[in-house]
Amino acid sequence: MWKWAFIILLGIFIGTLLLVTNRDSDAATPPVPNQIPSDIPALGLTRDEINNIEIFSRVSPSVVHVANQQVVRQRFSFNVMEIPRGSGTGFVWNDSGLIVTNYHVIHGANKVIITLQSGESYDAELVGFAPEKDIALLRIDAPDLKPITLGDSSGLVVGRKVLAIGNPFELDTTLTVGVISALGREIKSLDNRTIKNVIQTDAAINPGNSGGPLLDSNSRLVGVNTSIISPSGASAGIGFAIPINTVKKIVPQLVAHGRLFRPILGIEVVPDSFAQQRRIKGVAIRKVQKGLPADKAGMVGIREDNRRNYYLGDVIIAVDNEPVINEDTLLSLLEQHKPGDIVKVTTLRDDKIMHYEVTLAEPGQ
């Protein structure tokens, strides 16, 4: 009996010794030399530091500086001159020269100049823009461009490591590191539209970072940095990025049409300010355009009687059972569809609930 007990104890001891030895051996295993650039010594670097260095080395050639130039007329003179009115960041979308940045970075520009990491500068052509999503698409004619690797923002989780590369305060190609702080945030664009499903991060984002890439630990693009919340104007640990899956949908539309290709109902609406003053809940139709989907479905706009009294027609309160609060929410719901889709529109007319099935049309019809 004692003999078998001794053998069992000896086996446990040997197994434990082997486990500890293997663990120490793994911990002491030096980094694979090709994990980091050859000109950076690996001695003493943690795996996380190596990862940061790898990502910066791999992606920074794809990041560009975007300069907004505007033409102004000198006071008391007929002379005009170009002056810089701001700058930001962008990145190479593909090897044909497409550059993605924020719309607010190039807003009002007479000329946009793109500077690569090599220091070479190029005049940019405006391909298209989507102010409601704060995205602009430019093109430059430059050789040997290195496109950024696109990721997938659908699998992001709070706490995941992210990295931002940009040009804060005109300090070119700066790396900051943080985590995803929250998902599903909403921010306002330059034209006061709501941008939904925005990523919140504590990776430092400052003026000049706008339009730059937000990357995961595999150096893949997961978002486009766009804005910060800060009383001082500098980073306060709350930055926002537009998810890459949103950008993937926008870029082809900007290439094809120069703007977002949103299907239409064929209506003109009452301004939100007018509706708010009169406590109208929903989106009031001012006019239905003849021959377009809303007209075919039987919807009506504001009506006038023989005494020039005006009465509300249909007030849209839901699309596919999703509440419509204002024009912003209506447009956001329509953006989820394509021309030819049939949507259920619920309205209020003369205190009665009305239901319509409307086949959406292409813009420009």
Short mmCIF file of C-alpha atoms in Angstrom, two decimals:
data_model
loop_
_atom_site.label_atom_id
_atom_site.label_comp_id
_atom_site.label_asym_id
_atom_site.label_seq_id
_atom_site.Cartn_x
_atom_site.Cartn_y
_atom_site.Cartn_z
CA MET A 1 0.00 0.00 0.00
CA TRP A 2 2.77 2.43 0.96
CA LYS A 3 4.59 1.48 -2.20
CA TRP A 4 1.65 2.55 -4.43
CA ALA A 5 1.17 5.77 -2.43
CA PHE A 6 4.85 6.61 -2.94
CA ILE A 7 4.59 6.00 -6.71
CA ILE A 8 1.51 8.24 -7.00
CA LEU A 9 3.15 11.07 -5.04
CA LEU A 10 6.29 10.77 -7.15
CA GLY A 11 4.20 11.01 -10.32
CA ILE A 12 2.43 14.16 -9.10
CA PHE A 13 5.77 15.76 -8.22
CA ILE A 14 7.32 15.01 -11.61
CA GLY A 15 4.20 16.27 -13.45
CA THR A 16 4.21 19.52 -11.48
CA LEU A 17 7.92 20.01 -12.12
CA LEU A 18 7.44 19.55 -15.87
CA LEU A 19 4.51 22.00 -15.92
CA VAL A 20 6.47 24.73 -14.14
CA THR A 21 9.50 24.14 -16.36
CA ASN A 22 7.39 24.47 -19.54
CA ARG A 23 5.71 27.62 -18.27
CA ASP A 24 9.04 29.24 -17.45
CA SER A 25 10.36 28.18 -20.83
CA ASP A 26 7.38 29.81 -22.61
CA ALA A 27 7.80 33.03 -20.62
CA ALA A 28 11.47 33.15 -21.50
CA THR A 29 10.90 32.56 -25.22
CA PRO A 30 12.21 35.67 -27.01
CA PRO A 31 9.95 37.46 -29.54
CA VAL A 32 10.15 36.17 -33.09
CA PRO A 33 12.64 38.53 -34.80
CA ASN A 34 10.36 39.30 -37.77
CA GLN A 35 7.52 40.46 -35.49
CA ILE A 36 8.91 44.00 -35.45
CA PRO A 37 10.88 46.12 -37.92
CA SER A 38 14.53 45.09 -38.11
CA ASP A 39 15.74 48.56 -37.08
CA ILE A 40 13.96 48.39 -33.71
CA PRO A 41 15.69 46.36 -30.97
CA ALA A 42 13.39 43.74 -29.46
CA LEU A 43 15.24 43.48 -26.15
CA GLY A 44 12.99 44.31 -23.21
CA LEU A 45 9.78 44.90 -25.22
CA THR A 46 6.51 43.39 -24.04
CA ARG A 47 4.23 41.59 -26.46
CA ASP A 48 1.80 44.52 -26.31
CA GLU A 49 4.57 47.00 -27.13
CA ILE A 50 5.67 44.83 -30.03
CA ASN A 51 2.09 44.79 -31.27
CA ASN A 52 1.88 48.61 -31.08
CA ILE A 53 5.16 49.01 -32.96
CA GLU A 54 4.12 46.51 -35.62
CA ILE A 55 0.80 48.27 -36.23
CA PHE A 56 2.33 51.74 -36.44
CA SER A 57 5.06 50.53 -38.80
CA ARG A 58 2.57 48.72 -41.04
CA VAL A 59 -0.22 51.32 -41.17
CA SER A 60 1.44 54.74 -40.93
CA PRO A 61 2.42 54.76 -44.65
CA SER A 62 -1.32 54.56 -45.41
CA VAL A 63 -2.12 57.65 -43.29
CA VAL A 64 -2.06 61.09 -44.92
CA HIS A 65 -2.22 64.74 -43.88
CA VAL A 66 -5.20 66.67 -45.28
CA ALA A 67 -4.88 70.46 -45.65
CA ASN A 68 -7.93 72.67 -46.28
CA GLN A 69 -7.03 75.70 -48.44
CA GLN A 70 -9.54 78.50 -48.97
CA VAL A 71 -9.40 81.49 -51.29
CA VAL A 72 -9.97 84.87 -49.63
CA ARG A 73 -9.98 88.40 -51.00
CA GLN A 74 -7.67 90.84 -49.26
CA ARG A 75 -9.43 93.76 -47.63
CA PHE A 76 -9.39 96.99 -49.66
CA SER A 77 -7.81 95.09 -52.53
CA PHE A 78 -8.78 93.13 -55.63
CA ASN A 79 -6.11 90.52 -54.85
CA VAL A 80 -7.10 87.03 -53.79
CA MET A 81 -4.91 84.56 -51.98
CA GLU A 82 -5.05 81.00 -50.71
CA ILE A 83 -4.69 80.54 -46.99
CA PRO A 84 -4.81 77.38 -44.85
CA ARG A 85 -8.10 77.12 -42.95
CA GLY A 86 -7.55 73.87 -41.13
CA SER A 87 -6.13 70.42 -41.42
CA GLY A 88 -6.87 66.86 -40.49
CA THR A 89 -6.07 63.29 -41.32
CA GLY A 90 -7.09 60.81 -43.98
CA PHE A 91 -6.05 57.38 -45.17
CA VAL A 92 -5.56 55.51 -48.44
CA TRP A 93 -8.66 53.49 -49.30
CA ASN A 94 -7.33 51.74 -52.40
CA ASP A 95 -4.37 51.79 -54.77
CA SER A 96 -6.27 53.82 -57.37
CA GLY A 97 -5.80 56.93 -55.22
CA LEU A 98 -9.01 57.15 -53.18
CA ILE A 99 -8.56 58.93 -49.84
CA VAL A 100 -11.14 58.85 -47.03
CA THR A 101 -11.43 61.67 -44.49
CA ASN A 102 -14.11 63.54 -42.54
CA TYR A 103 -16.41 65.93 -44.36
CA HIS A 104 -15.85 68.61 -41.72
CA VAL A 105 -12.10 68.51 -42.47
CA ILE A 106 -12.59 69.64 -46.09
CA HIS A 107 -15.79 71.71 -45.62
CA GLY A 108 -15.57 75.07 -47.42
CA ALA A 109 -12.24 74.27 -49.09
CA ASN A 110 -11.32 75.71 -52.47
CA LYS A 111 -8.39 73.33 -52.64
CA VAL A 112 -7.43 70.23 -50.65
CA ILE A 113 -3.79 69.19 -50.46
CA ILE A 114 -2.82 65.64 -49.46
CA THR A 115 0.64 65.04 -48.03
CA LEU A 116 1.95 61.49 -47.82
CA GLN A 117 4.28 60.16 -45.16
CA SER A 118 7.12 60.52 -47.67
CA GLY A 119 6.55 64.30 -47.62
CA GLU A 120 5.25 64.45 -51.18
CA SER A 121 2.12 66.58 -51.65
CA TYR A 122 -0.70 66.30 -54.20
CA ASP A 123 -3.75 68.35 -55.09
CA ALA A 124 -6.84 66.28 -54.34
CA GLU A 125 -9.96 65.87 -56.47
CA LEU A 126 -13.26 65.74 -54.60
CA VAL A 127 -15.03 62.50 -55.55
CA GLY A 128 -18.03 62.87 -53.24
CA PHE A 129 -19.17 63.68 -49.75
CA ALA A 130 -21.81 62.69 -47.23
CA PRO A 131 -22.21 65.49 -44.67
CA GLU A 132 -24.89 63.49 -42.84
CA LYS A 133 -22.26 60.82 -42.08
CA ASP A 134 -19.24 63.19 -41.85
CA ILE A 135 -17.42 61.32 -44.62
CA ALA A 136 -15.65 62.76 -47.68
CA LEU A 137 -13.94 60.89 -50.49
CA LEU A 138 -10.97 62.38 -52.36
CA ARG A 139 -8.67 61.14 -55.10
CA ILE A 140 -4.99 61.83 -55.78
CA ASP A 141 -2.77 60.76 -58.65
CA ALA A 142 0.20 59.28 -56.81
CA PRO A 143 2.30 56.14 -57.38
CA ASP A 144 2.86 53.22 -55.01
CA LEU A 145 0.05 54.01 -52.59
CA LYS A 146 -0.44 51.56 -49.75
CA PRO A 147 -4.14 50.97 -48.98
CA ILE A 148 -5.22 50.35 -45.41
CA THR A 149 -6.57 46.90 -44.50
CA LEU A 150 -10.31 46.98 -43.83
CA GLY A 151 -11.72 45.25 -40.78
CA ASP A 152 -15.20 44.43 -39.51
CA SER A 153 -16.80 46.63 -36.84
CA SER A 154 -19.70 44.24 -36.18
CA GLY A 155 -17.65 42.11 -33.79
CA LEU A 156 -16.28 44.93 -31.64
CA VAL A 157 -16.75 44.73 -27.87
CA VAL A 158 -16.19 47.17 -25.03
CA GLY A 159 -12.69 46.82 -23.61
CA ARG A 160 -11.02 45.78 -26.84
CA LYS A 161 -7.74 47.50 -27.60
CA VAL A 162 -7.74 50.10 -30.38
CA LEU A 163 -5.13 52.44 -31.82
CA ALA A 164 -5.47 55.81 -33.56
CA ILE A 165 -3.00 57.33 -36.00
CA GLY A 166 -3.36 60.96 -37.00
CA ASN A 167 -1.93 64.46 -37.18
CA PRO A 168 -3.03 66.22 -33.96
CA PHE A 169 -2.13 69.91 -33.76
CA GLU A 170 -0.19 69.49 -37.06
CA LEU A 171 2.13 66.94 -35.41
CA ASP A 172 2.32 64.42 -38.20
CA THR A 173 1.78 60.67 -37.87
CA THR A 174 1.08 60.37 -34.15
CA LEU A 175 0.06 57.10 -32.48
CA THR A 176 -2.28 56.87 -29.49
CA VAL A 177 -3.56 53.71 -27.82
CA GLY A 178 -6.71 52.97 -25.82
CA VAL A 179 -9.75 50.76 -25.65
CA ILE A 180 -13.30 50.78 -26.91
CA SER A 181 -15.21 52.56 -24.15
CA ALA A 182 -18.74 52.12 -25.51
CA LEU A 183 -20.67 51.15 -28.63
CA GLY A 184 -23.90 52.40 -30.19
CA ARG A 185 -23.33 56.08 -29.40
CA GLU A 186 -25.01 58.88 -31.38
CA ILE A 187 -23.38 62.14 -32.43
CA LYS A 188 -24.42 65.09 -34.61
CA SER A 189 -22.89 65.77 -38.00
CA LEU A 190 -22.03 69.20 -39.39
CA ASP A 191 -25.51 69.48 -40.95
CA ASN A 192 -27.15 68.43 -37.67
CA ARG A 193 -27.99 64.91 -38.79
CA THR A 194 -27.66 62.08 -36.29
CA ILE A 195 -24.86 59.58 -36.91
CA LYS A 196 -25.81 56.32 -35.20
CA ASN A 197 -23.91 53.29 -33.91
CA VAL A 198 -20.77 55.34 -33.31
CA ILE A 199 -17.74 53.87 -31.49
CA GLN A 200 -16.58 55.62 -28.31
CA THR A 201 -12.90 55.30 -27.39
CA ASP A 202 -10.46 56.67 -24.84
CA ALA A 203 -7.57 56.59 -27.34
CA ALA A 204 -6.48 60.24 -27.37
CA ILE A 205 -8.09 62.08 -30.29
CA ASN A 206 -7.27 65.77 -30.67
CA PRO A 207 -7.91 68.46 -33.31
CA GLY A 208 -6.13 67.21 -36.42
CA ASN A 209 -6.91 63.53 -35.73
CA SER A 210 -10.26 63.88 -37.51
CA GLY A 211 -10.53 61.57 -40.50
CA GLY A 212 -7.79 59.26 -39.33
CA PRO A 213 -8.01 55.50 -38.83
CA LEU A 214 -9.06 53.66 -35.68
CA LEU A 215 -7.37 50.25 -35.76
CA ASP A 216 -7.71 46.95 -33.95
CA SER A 217 -4.79 44.91 -32.62
CA ASN A 218 -4.50 43.15 -36.00
CA SER A 219 -3.84 46.50 -37.73
CA ARG A 220 -7.25 46.42 -39.44
CA LEU A 221 -9.39 49.52 -39.86
CA VAL A 222 -12.46 49.41 -37.60
CA GLY A 223 -13.47 53.09 -37.57
CA VAL A 224 -12.85 56.64 -38.82
CA ASN A 225 -12.07 59.07 -35.99
CA THR A 226 -14.42 62.02 -36.17
CA SER A 227 -14.90 64.07 -32.99
CA ILE A 228 -14.31 64.46 -29.29
CA ILE A 229 -16.14 65.71 -26.22
CA SER A 230 -13.97 68.21 -24.40
CA PRO A 231 -14.60 71.51 -22.58
CA SER A 232 -11.02 72.59 -23.37
CA GLY A 233 -10.91 71.46 -27.00
CA ALA A 234 -8.22 68.86 -26.27
CA SER A 235 -8.61 65.16 -25.58
CA ALA A 236 -10.54 64.36 -22.43
CA GLY A 237 -10.69 60.62 -22.98
CA ILE A 238 -13.96 60.63 -24.93
CA GLY A 239 -13.53 60.32 -28.67
CA PHE A 240 -15.80 58.99 -31.38
CA ALA A 241 -15.29 57.04 -34.58
CA ILE A 242 -17.63 56.11 -37.42
CA PRO A 243 -17.71 52.29 -37.77
CA ILE A 244 -15.95 50.87 -40.81
CA ASN A 245 -19.05 48.87 -41.77
CA THR A 246 -20.89 52.18 -42.21
CA VAL A 247 -18.03 53.58 -44.32
CA LYS A 248 -17.99 50.45 -46.50
CA LYS A 249 -21.58 51.23 -47.52
CA ILE A 250 -20.90 54.93 -48.12
CA VAL A 251 -17.76 54.81 -50.29
CA PRO A 252 -19.28 52.91 -53.27
CA GLN A 253 -22.21 55.36 -53.32
CA LEU A 254 -19.84 58.34 -53.33
CA VAL A 255 -17.83 56.81 -56.17
CA ALA A 256 -20.98 56.15 -58.23
CA HIS A 257 -23.09 59.22 -57.40
CA GLY A 258 -20.95 61.72 -55.47
CA ARG A 259 -23.42 61.55 -52.58
CA LEU A 260 -25.50 59.11 -50.60
CA PHE A 261 -28.01 57.32 -52.79
CA ARG A 262 -31.08 57.40 -50.53
CA PRO A 263 -34.45 56.15 -51.86
CA ILE A 264 -37.29 58.66 -51.71
CA LEU A 265 -40.96 58.84 -50.80
CA GLY A 266 -41.51 61.85 -53.07
CA ILE A 267 -42.53 64.43 -50.46
CA GLU A 268 -41.57 67.85 -49.19
CA VAL A 269 -41.81 68.16 -45.41
CA VAL A 270 -42.61 70.93 -42.98
CA PRO A 271 -39.43 72.19 -41.20
CA ASP A 272 -38.89 70.66 -37.76
CA SER A 273 -38.83 74.11 -36.16
CA PHE A 274 -42.34 74.83 -37.52
CA ALA A 275 -43.57 71.46 -36.28
CA GLN A 276 -42.08 71.98 -32.82
CA GLN A 277 -43.69 75.42 -32.47
CA ARG A 278 -47.08 73.87 -33.20
CA ARG A 279 -46.40 70.74 -31.12
CA ILE A 280 -46.75 68.46 -34.11
CA LYS A 281 -45.45 64.99 -33.28
CA GLY A 282 -43.88 63.37 -36.31
CA VAL A 283 -43.04 64.71 -39.77
CA ALA A 284 -45.76 66.78 -41.42
CA ILE A 285 -45.95 66.53 -45.21
CA ARG A 286 -45.99 69.95 -46.81
CA LYS A 287 -46.40 68.77 -50.39
CA VAL A 288 -46.69 65.42 -52.18
CA GLN A 289 -44.84 65.34 -55.49
CA LYS A 290 -47.10 64.24 -58.31
CA GLY A 291 -46.52 60.78 -59.74
CA LEU A 292 -44.04 59.72 -57.04
CA PRO A 293 -44.50 56.94 -54.44
CA ALA A 294 -46.32 58.93 -51.74
CA ASP A 295 -48.75 60.34 -54.31
CA LYS A 296 -49.41 56.89 -55.78
CA ALA A 297 -50.10 55.54 -52.30
CA GLY A 298 -52.69 58.28 -51.63
CA MET A 299 -50.82 60.42 -49.13
CA VAL A 300 -51.60 64.16 -49.02
CA GLY A 301 -49.84 67.31 -47.91
CA ILE A 302 -51.08 70.56 -46.41
CA ARG A 303 -54.53 71.48 -47.79
CA GLU A 304 -56.13 74.87 -48.40
CA ASP A 305 -59.87 75.61 -48.43
CA ASN A 306 -61.79 78.33 -50.28
CA ARG A 307 -61.22 80.78 -47.43
CA ARG A 308 -57.46 80.27 -47.55
CA ASN A 309 -57.44 78.30 -44.34
CA TYR A 310 -54.71 75.68 -44.17
CA TYR A 311 -55.05 72.17 -42.72
CA LEU A 312 -52.47 69.51 -42.07
CA GLY A 313 -52.55 66.45 -44.29
CA ASP A 314 -50.59 63.33 -43.42
CA VAL A 315 -48.14 63.52 -40.54
CA ILE A 316 -45.70 60.57 -40.69
CA ILE A 317 -45.38 58.96 -37.27
CA ALA A 318 -43.76 55.61 -38.17
CA VAL A 319 -41.97 53.69 -40.92
CA ASP A 320 -42.09 49.90 -40.64
CA ASN A 321 -43.39 50.38 -37.09
CA GLU A 322 -40.28 52.39 -36.13
CA PRO A 323 -41.27 55.76 -34.58
CA VAL A 324 -40.60 58.89 -36.64
CA ILE A 325 -39.85 61.85 -34.38
CA ASN A 326 -38.41 64.35 -36.87
CA GLU A 327 -36.96 64.59 -40.37
CA ASP A 328 -33.63 63.22 -39.16
CA THR A 329 -35.19 59.95 -37.98
CA LEU A 330 -37.27 59.68 -41.17
CA LEU A 331 -34.17 60.01 -43.38
CA SER A 332 -32.22 57.55 -41.22
CA LEU A 333 -34.97 54.96 -41.63
CA LEU A 334 -35.12 55.49 -45.40
CA GLU A 335 -31.33 55.07 -45.63
CA GLN A 336 -31.75 51.48 -44.50
CA HIS A 337 -33.59 50.69 -47.74
CA LYS A 338 -32.95 50.75 -51.47
CA PRO A 339 -35.14 51.87 -54.40
CA GLY A 340 -37.88 49.33 -55.08
CA ASP A 341 -38.30 48.32 -51.44
CA ILE A 342 -41.83 48.42 -50.05
CA VAL A 343 -42.15 50.18 -46.68
CA LYS A 344 -45.12 50.53 -44.34
CA VAL A 345 -45.75 54.19 -43.57
CA THR A 346 -48.04 55.11 -40.69
CA THR A 347 -49.47 58.63 -40.57
CA LEU A 348 -51.92 60.71 -38.59
CA ARG A 349 -54.48 62.63 -40.65
CA ASP A 350 -57.44 64.48 -39.14
CA ASP A 351 -56.97 62.54 -35.88
CA LYS A 352 -57.17 59.22 -37.73
CA ILE A 353 -54.37 56.66 -38.06
CA MET A 354 -53.61 55.89 -41.71
CA HIS A 355 -51.53 53.00 -43.07
CA TYR A 356 -49.81 53.00 -46.47
CA GLU A 357 -47.62 50.58 -48.37
CA VAL A 358 -45.16 52.66 -50.39
CA THR A 359 -42.70 51.47 -53.01
CA LEU A 360 -39.58 53.63 -52.67
CA ALA A 361 -38.17 55.32 -55.77
CA GLU A 362 -34.73 56.35 -56.94
CA PRO A 363 -33.73 59.96 -56.21
CA GLY A 364 -34.08 62.28 -59.18
CA GLN A 365 -37.32 60.79 -60.45
#
